[in-house]
mmCIF file of C-alpha atoms in Angstrom:
data_model
loop_
_atom_site.group_PDB
_atom_site.id
_atom_site.type_symbol
_atom_site.label_atom_id
_atom_site.label_comp_id
_atom_site.label_asym_id
_atom_site.label_seq_id
_atom_site.Cartn_x
_atom_site.Cartn_y
_atom_site.Cartn_z
ATOM 1 C CA MET A 1 0.000 0.000 0.000
ATOM 2 C CA PRO A 2 1.448 3.416 -0.919
ATOM 3 C CA ASP A 3 1.995 6.162 1.613
ATOM 4 C CA VAL A 4 -1.141 8.169 0.878
ATOM 5 C CA TYR A 5 -0.819 10.969 3.436
ATOM 6 C CA ASP A 6 1.609 12.926 5.586
ATOM 7 C CA LEU A 7 0.824 13.388 9.264
ATOM 8 C CA THR A 8 2.249 15.725 11.890
ATOM 9 C CA ARG A 9 0.715 15.325 15.345
ATOM 10 C CA GLY A 10 0.147 18.303 17.607
ATOM 11 C CA ASP A 11 -0.953 18.645 21.216
ATOM 12 C CA SER A 12 -3.877 21.057 20.775
ATOM 13 C CA PRO A 13 -7.553 20.245 20.051
ATOM 14 C CA LEU A 14 -7.130 21.442 16.436
ATOM 15 C CA ILE A 15 -6.761 19.139 13.433
ATOM 16 C CA VAL A 16 -6.104 20.613 9.988
ATOM 17 C CA SER A 17 -7.063 18.327 7.103
ATOM 18 C CA MET A 18 -5.742 18.947 3.576
ATOM 19 C CA PRO A 19 -7.421 16.372 1.323
ATOM 20 C CA HIS A 20 -6.879 17.997 -2.084
ATOM 21 C CA CYS A 21 -3.245 19.168 -1.995
ATOM 22 C CA GLY A 22 -1.766 15.936 -3.357
ATOM 23 C CA THR A 23 -0.020 15.817 -6.722
ATOM 24 C CA GLU A 24 1.148 12.203 -7.005
ATOM 25 C CA LEU A 25 -0.396 9.784 -9.495
ATOM 26 C CA PRO A 26 -0.161 5.987 -9.387
ATOM 27 C CA PRO A 27 1.748 4.208 -12.177
ATOM 28 C CA GLY A 28 -0.107 4.135 -15.454
ATOM 29 C CA LEU A 29 -2.628 6.858 -14.701
ATOM 30 C CA GLU A 30 -0.878 9.892 -16.168
ATOM 31 C CA GLU A 31 -0.823 8.534 -19.701
ATOM 32 C CA ARG A 32 -4.604 8.004 -19.519
ATOM 33 C CA LEU A 33 -5.230 11.698 -18.808
ATOM 34 C CA THR A 34 -5.740 14.516 -21.287
ATOM 35 C CA PRO A 35 -2.814 16.939 -21.701
ATOM 36 C CA GLU A 36 -4.653 19.578 -19.681
ATOM 37 C CA ALA A 37 -5.481 17.150 -16.894
ATOM 38 C CA ARG A 38 -1.823 16.174 -16.601
ATOM 39 C CA THR A 39 -1.107 19.698 -15.293
ATOM 40 C CA LEU A 40 -3.466 18.904 -12.353
ATOM 41 C CA PRO A 41 -5.299 22.239 -12.622
ATOM 42 C CA ASP A 42 -7.897 21.432 -9.932
ATOM 43 C CA THR A 43 -5.324 20.806 -7.207
ATOM 44 C CA ASP A 44 -5.513 22.781 -3.948
ATOM 45 C CA TRP A 45 -2.054 24.092 -4.736
ATOM 46 C CA HIS A 46 0.490 24.878 -2.000
ATOM 47 C CA ILE A 47 -1.928 24.510 0.910
ATOM 48 C CA PRO A 48 0.686 22.875 3.223
ATOM 49 C CA ARG A 49 3.100 25.709 2.445
ATOM 50 C CA LEU A 50 0.475 28.383 3.002
ATOM 51 C CA TYR A 51 -0.439 26.904 6.393
ATOM 52 C CA ASP A 52 3.138 26.159 7.376
ATOM 53 C CA PHE A 53 2.550 27.988 10.677
ATOM 54 C CA ALA A 54 -0.163 25.553 11.838
ATOM 55 C CA PRO A 55 2.117 22.931 13.469
ATOM 56 C CA GLY A 56 3.730 25.711 15.501
ATOM 57 C CA MET A 57 0.293 26.489 16.893
ATOM 58 C CA GLY A 58 -0.034 22.924 18.160
ATOM 59 C CA ALA A 59 -2.277 21.742 15.335
ATOM 60 C CA THR A 60 -2.279 18.199 14.035
ATOM 61 C CA VAL A 61 -1.913 18.356 10.231
ATOM 62 C CA ILE A 62 -2.859 15.576 7.823
ATOM 63 C CA SER A 63 -2.328 16.142 4.100
ATOM 64 C CA ALA A 64 -2.964 13.973 1.060
ATOM 65 C CA ARG A 65 -0.097 12.938 -1.186
ATOM 66 C CA TYR A 66 -2.136 11.710 -4.158
ATOM 67 C CA SER A 67 -4.149 13.835 -6.552
ATOM 68 C CA ARG A 68 -7.896 14.220 -6.224
ATOM 69 C CA TYR A 69 -7.997 12.802 -9.761
ATOM 70 C CA VAL A 70 -7.155 9.406 -8.247
ATOM 71 C CA VAL A 71 -9.965 9.592 -5.704
ATOM 72 C CA ASP A 72 -11.604 12.584 -4.053
ATOM 73 C CA LEU A 73 -11.132 12.331 -0.305
ATOM 74 C CA ASN A 74 -13.836 14.946 0.269
ATOM 75 C CA ARG A 75 -16.578 12.879 -1.374
ATOM 76 C CA PRO A 76 -18.598 10.071 0.229
ATOM 77 C CA PRO A 77 -17.405 6.552 -0.627
ATOM 78 C CA GLY A 78 -20.776 5.815 -2.204
ATOM 79 C CA ASN A 79 -20.406 8.850 -4.503
ATOM 80 C CA GLU A 80 -23.647 10.513 -3.405
ATOM 81 C CA SER A 81 -23.898 14.096 -4.666
ATOM 82 C CA LEU A 82 -23.043 16.747 -2.078
ATOM 83 C CA TYR A 83 -24.558 19.560 -4.135
ATOM 84 C CA PRO A 84 -27.718 18.187 -5.812
ATOM 85 C CA GLY A 85 -28.741 20.261 -8.793
ATOM 86 C CA GLN A 86 -25.375 22.015 -9.005
ATOM 87 C CA ALA A 87 -22.334 21.258 -11.126
ATOM 88 C CA THR A 88 -19.710 19.333 -9.171
ATOM 89 C CA THR A 89 -17.266 16.440 -9.512
ATOM 90 C CA GLY A 90 -17.518 12.930 -8.106
ATOM 91 C CA LEU A 91 -15.584 10.389 -6.104
ATOM 92 C CA CYS A 92 -13.352 9.439 -9.041
ATOM 93 C CA PRO A 93 -13.742 12.470 -11.311
ATOM 94 C CA GLU A 94 -14.064 12.071 -15.053
ATOM 95 C CA THR A 95 -14.200 15.795 -15.838
ATOM 96 C CA LEU A 96 -12.183 18.840 -14.845
ATOM 97 C CA PHE A 97 -13.866 21.667 -12.971
ATOM 98 C CA ASP A 98 -14.593 23.360 -16.296
ATOM 99 C CA GLY A 99 -16.476 20.284 -17.507
ATOM 100 C CA THR A 100 -13.916 19.110 -20.056
ATOM 101 C CA PRO A 101 -12.861 15.427 -20.051
ATOM 102 C CA LEU A 102 -10.279 14.257 -17.551
ATOM 103 C CA TYR A 103 -9.475 11.068 -19.457
ATOM 104 C CA ALA A 104 -8.326 10.742 -23.041
ATOM 105 C CA ASP A 105 -10.497 8.545 -25.268
ATOM 106 C CA GLY A 106 -13.040 7.958 -22.490
ATOM 107 C CA ARG A 107 -10.698 5.729 -20.514
ATOM 108 C CA GLY A 108 -12.202 6.455 -17.119
ATOM 109 C CA PRO A 109 -12.168 3.942 -14.234
ATOM 110 C CA GLY A 110 -14.655 1.086 -14.130
ATOM 111 C CA GLU A 111 -16.476 -0.064 -11.003
ATOM 112 C CA ASP A 112 -13.708 -2.427 -9.909
ATOM 113 C CA GLU A 113 -11.011 0.210 -10.325
ATOM 114 C CA VAL A 114 -13.068 2.733 -8.352
ATOM 115 C CA GLY A 115 -13.392 0.203 -5.541
ATOM 116 C CA GLU A 116 -9.651 -0.418 -5.558
ATOM 117 C CA ARG A 117 -8.934 3.298 -5.376
ATOM 118 C CA VAL A 118 -11.294 3.703 -2.445
ATOM 119 C CA ASP A 119 -9.600 0.864 -0.574
ATOM 120 C CA THR A 120 -6.054 1.964 -1.431
ATOM 121 C CA TYR A 121 -6.243 5.747 -1.111
ATOM 122 C CA TRP A 122 -9.570 6.891 0.392
ATOM 123 C CA ARG A 123 -9.924 4.581 3.380
ATOM 124 C CA PRO A 124 -6.383 4.989 4.761
ATOM 125 C CA TYR A 125 -6.751 8.782 4.822
ATOM 126 C CA HIS A 126 -10.112 8.602 6.560
ATOM 127 C CA ASP A 127 -8.968 5.905 8.961
ATOM 128 C CA ALA A 128 -6.063 8.153 9.961
ATOM 129 C CA LEU A 129 -8.263 11.238 10.239
ATOM 130 C CA ALA A 130 -10.805 9.398 12.392
ATOM 131 C CA ALA A 131 -8.011 8.094 14.614
ATOM 132 C CA GLU A 132 -6.608 11.598 15.115
ATOM 133 C CA ILE A 133 -10.050 12.951 15.964
ATOM 134 C CA ALA A 134 -10.452 10.190 18.542
ATOM 135 C CA ARG A 135 -6.978 10.847 19.963
ATOM 136 C CA VAL A 136 -7.555 14.575 20.272
ATOM 137 C CA LYS A 137 -11.021 14.133 21.748
ATOM 138 C CA ASP A 138 -9.710 11.638 24.293
ATOM 139 C CA ARG A 139 -7.095 14.153 25.414
ATOM 140 C CA HIS A 140 -9.144 17.363 25.383
ATOM 141 C CA GLY A 141 -12.729 16.191 25.598
ATOM 142 C CA PHE A 142 -13.515 17.672 22.189
ATOM 143 C CA ALA A 143 -11.951 18.068 18.754
ATOM 144 C CA LEU A 144 -11.791 20.954 16.283
ATOM 145 C CA LEU A 145 -11.501 19.983 12.616
ATOM 146 C CA TYR A 146 -10.501 22.571 9.995
ATOM 147 C CA ASP A 147 -10.711 21.242 6.446
ATOM 148 C CA ALA A 148 -8.360 23.375 4.330
ATOM 149 C CA HIS A 149 -9.024 23.905 0.616
ATOM 150 C CA SER A 150 -8.408 26.307 -2.253
ATOM 151 C CA ILE A 151 -9.708 26.802 -5.783
ATOM 152 C CA ARG A 152 -9.272 29.153 -8.714
ATOM 153 C CA SER A 153 -11.077 32.420 -8.138
ATOM 154 C CA HIS A 154 -13.012 32.066 -11.406
ATOM 155 C CA VAL A 155 -14.665 28.744 -12.327
ATOM 156 C CA PRO A 156 -17.834 29.702 -14.240
ATOM 157 C CA ARG A 157 -19.198 26.165 -14.288
ATOM 158 C CA LEU A 158 -19.180 26.010 -10.485
ATOM 159 C CA PHE A 159 -20.016 29.587 -9.445
ATOM 160 C CA LYS A 160 -20.776 32.969 -10.940
ATOM 161 C CA GLY A 161 -18.279 35.801 -10.896
ATOM 162 C CA ARG A 162 -15.211 35.884 -8.667
ATOM 163 C CA LEU A 163 -15.116 33.756 -5.560
ATOM 164 C CA PRO A 164 -14.486 35.619 -2.276
ATOM 165 C CA ASP A 165 -10.996 35.082 -0.878
ATOM 166 C CA LEU A 166 -12.285 33.189 2.161
ATOM 167 C CA ASN A 167 -15.296 30.871 2.013
ATOM 168 C CA LEU A 168 -16.198 29.287 5.349
ATOM 169 C CA GLY A 169 -18.488 26.271 5.350
ATOM 170 C CA THR A 170 -20.324 24.938 8.390
ATOM 171 C CA ALA A 171 -22.909 22.741 6.596
ATOM 172 C CA MET A 172 -25.360 25.593 7.189
ATOM 173 C CA GLY A 173 -24.639 25.542 10.910
ATOM 174 C CA GLU A 174 -24.899 21.767 11.313
ATOM 175 C CA SER A 175 -21.208 20.915 11.726
ATOM 176 C CA CYS A 176 -20.338 23.257 14.619
ATOM 177 C CA PRO A 177 -22.103 25.200 17.387
ATOM 178 C CA GLY A 178 -23.697 28.514 16.548
ATOM 179 C CA SER A 179 -21.346 30.312 18.923
ATOM 180 C CA LEU A 180 -18.297 29.081 17.008
ATOM 181 C CA ARG A 181 -19.860 29.938 13.655
ATOM 182 C CA GLU A 182 -20.616 33.442 14.915
ATOM 183 C CA ALA A 183 -17.096 33.932 16.281
ATOM 184 C CA LEU A 184 -15.569 32.884 12.967
ATOM 185 C CA ALA A 185 -18.004 35.080 11.038
ATOM 186 C CA LEU A 186 -16.879 38.082 13.095
ATOM 187 C CA VAL A 187 -13.242 37.346 12.290
ATOM 188 C CA LEU A 188 -14.040 37.011 8.595
ATOM 189 C CA ALA A 189 -15.929 40.298 8.644
ATOM 190 C CA GLU A 190 -12.844 41.973 10.091
ATOM 191 C CA ILE A 191 -10.599 40.313 7.489
ATOM 192 C CA SER A 192 -12.916 41.612 4.766
ATOM 193 C CA THR A 193 -12.032 45.166 5.775
ATOM 194 C CA HIS A 194 -8.419 44.371 4.821
ATOM 195 C CA GLY A 195 -9.251 43.669 1.192
ATOM 196 C CA HIS A 196 -10.031 39.948 1.466
ATOM 197 C CA PRO A 197 -13.768 39.408 0.928
ATOM 198 C CA ALA A 198 -15.236 36.557 2.940
ATOM 199 C CA VAL A 199 -18.515 34.663 3.156
ATOM 200 C CA VAL A 200 -20.045 32.038 5.443
ATOM 201 C CA ASP A 201 -21.977 29.103 3.938
ATOM 202 C CA GLY A 202 -22.065 30.524 0.433
ATOM 203 C CA ARG A 203 -21.322 28.374 -2.623
ATOM 204 C CA PHE A 204 -19.146 26.056 -0.508
ATOM 205 C CA ILE A 205 -20.830 24.886 2.696
ATOM 206 C CA GLY A 206 -18.445 22.031 3.369
ATOM 207 C CA GLY A 207 -17.903 18.676 1.713
ATOM 208 C CA TYR A 208 -17.987 15.129 3.011
ATOM 209 C CA ILE A 209 -15.292 15.665 5.637
ATOM 210 C CA THR A 210 -17.039 18.619 7.246
ATOM 211 C CA ARG A 211 -20.485 17.051 7.089
ATOM 212 C CA HIS A 212 -19.447 13.552 8.144
ATOM 213 C CA TYR A 213 -17.093 14.362 11.010
ATOM 214 C CA GLY A 214 -18.734 17.550 12.253
ATOM 215 C CA ARG A 215 -20.925 16.210 15.048
ATOM 216 C CA PRO A 216 -21.493 18.872 17.725
ATOM 217 C CA GLY A 217 -23.549 16.441 19.798
ATOM 218 C CA GLU A 218 -20.432 14.258 20.067
ATOM 219 C CA SER A 219 -18.091 17.200 20.734
ATOM 220 C CA VAL A 220 -16.470 17.128 17.295
ATOM 221 C CA PHE A 221 -16.722 20.534 15.615
ATOM 222 C CA ALA A 222 -15.832 20.905 11.944
ATOM 223 C CA VAL A 223 -15.573 23.716 9.400
ATOM 224 C CA GLN A 224 -14.280 23.938 5.850
ATOM 225 C CA MET A 225 -12.283 26.859 4.457
ATOM 226 C CA GLU A 226 -12.174 27.292 0.690
ATOM 227 C CA LEU A 227 -9.677 29.965 -0.362
ATOM 228 C CA ALA A 228 -9.511 31.787 -3.682
ATOM 229 C CA GLN A 229 -6.065 30.932 -5.008
ATOM 230 C CA ALA A 230 -5.538 34.439 -6.367
ATOM 231 C CA ALA A 231 -4.964 35.511 -2.760
ATOM 232 C CA TYR A 232 -1.622 33.672 -2.575
ATOM 233 C CA MET A 233 -0.512 32.240 -5.941
ATOM 234 C CA GLU A 234 -0.700 32.378 -9.720
ATOM 235 C CA GLU A 235 -3.762 30.555 -11.015
ATOM 236 C CA THR A 236 -2.320 29.514 -14.377
ATOM 237 C CA PRO A 237 0.395 26.911 -15.074
ATOM 238 C CA PRO A 238 2.868 26.357 -13.574
ATOM 239 C CA PHE A 239 0.727 27.532 -10.616
ATOM 240 C CA ALA A 240 3.558 29.368 -8.881
ATOM 241 C CA PHE A 241 3.385 30.248 -5.206
ATOM 242 C CA ASP A 242 3.546 34.015 -4.595
ATOM 243 C CA GLU A 243 5.437 34.519 -1.350
ATOM 244 C CA ALA A 244 4.643 38.244 -1.168
ATOM 245 C CA ARG A 245 0.912 37.676 -1.471
ATOM 246 C CA ALA A 246 1.091 34.712 0.906
ATOM 247 C CA ALA A 247 3.012 36.716 3.516
ATOM 248 C CA GLU A 248 0.235 39.301 3.542
ATOM 249 C CA PHE A 249 -2.490 36.637 3.625
ATOM 250 C CA ARG A 250 -1.103 34.242 6.258
ATOM 251 C CA PRO A 251 -1.773 36.496 9.308
ATOM 252 C CA HIS A 252 -5.483 36.454 8.442
ATOM 253 C CA LEU A 253 -5.491 32.670 8.255
ATOM 254 C CA ARG A 254 -3.618 32.522 11.550
ATOM 255 C CA LYS A 255 -6.358 34.653 13.102
ATOM 256 C CA VAL A 256 -8.968 32.158 11.919
ATOM 257 C CA LEU A 257 -7.068 29.259 13.479
ATOM 258 C CA GLU A 258 -6.526 31.262 16.671
ATOM 259 C CA THR A 259 -10.271 31.785 16.884
ATOM 260 C CA LEU A 260 -10.823 28.057 16.572
ATOM 261 C CA LEU A 261 -8.227 27.333 19.245
ATOM 262 C CA GLY A 262 -9.876 29.864 21.541
ATOM 263 C CA PHE A 263 -13.206 28.065 21.376
ATOM 264 C CA ARG A 264 -14.341 26.015 24.348
ATOM 265 C CA PRO A 265 -17.595 24.025 24.480
ATOM 266 C CA GLU A 266 -20.133 25.476 26.900
ATOM 267 C CA GLY A 267 -21.580 22.140 27.956
ATOM 268 C CA PRO A 268 -20.737 18.449 28.018
ATOM 269 C CA LEU A 269 -22.006 18.019 24.441
ATOM 270 C CA GLY A 270 -20.638 21.284 23.088
ATOM 271 C CA GLU A 271 -24.094 22.827 22.685
#
């Protein structure tokens, strides 16, 4: 079994998950992709580098090594749609975000191959994430899960216009207590005054990870953050990291994580 994730354990209640930052492909897959797909345009580029301060804050960080084109770790294993009626991509995508084919000559994975990918790449990541949530909860009595993502600021097929720089998802308030959602919304409102527009539960309300693991009644509180990549990098190949933009942006992300770390459940069930 390949090493499908990197893990750095911290001693705080915070876990940062990075399911879409991977760029590795298993043998034989690259030649099946279209030339555009081989550039991995839908990757959450440079997310570990952007959040390089998180381990120093005591956060546990788990990040994927393999591309979302192998299997999407933020989709349910049964491939149920997370956004019914809206354009999206599935468990083993066959199109890019813009709707163009991912595979050359229609050579997408069959049912058996999808099952193998789930067993080889999807389950180990989720087994590890679940184990870290249990470890953190056992130590602190609760766990805070921050699912870290990014996307191009303009993807017409998925959303109209330009995406705000920060897009917080709480599954419409179902994945964390209202008090935490409100505290984060206040921080995002303040960040917006510094030229980084932000929204709560807009186009991105949180994917499988946020919705599945965010269980306030069990003292596990989850949010997703989708960033517009224009805030810290170039959005066209070769998708270069922009250290100047990132240096200006990181303090705002740190403030978000600090707000999470400052949260304490009010009752035994975090309600």
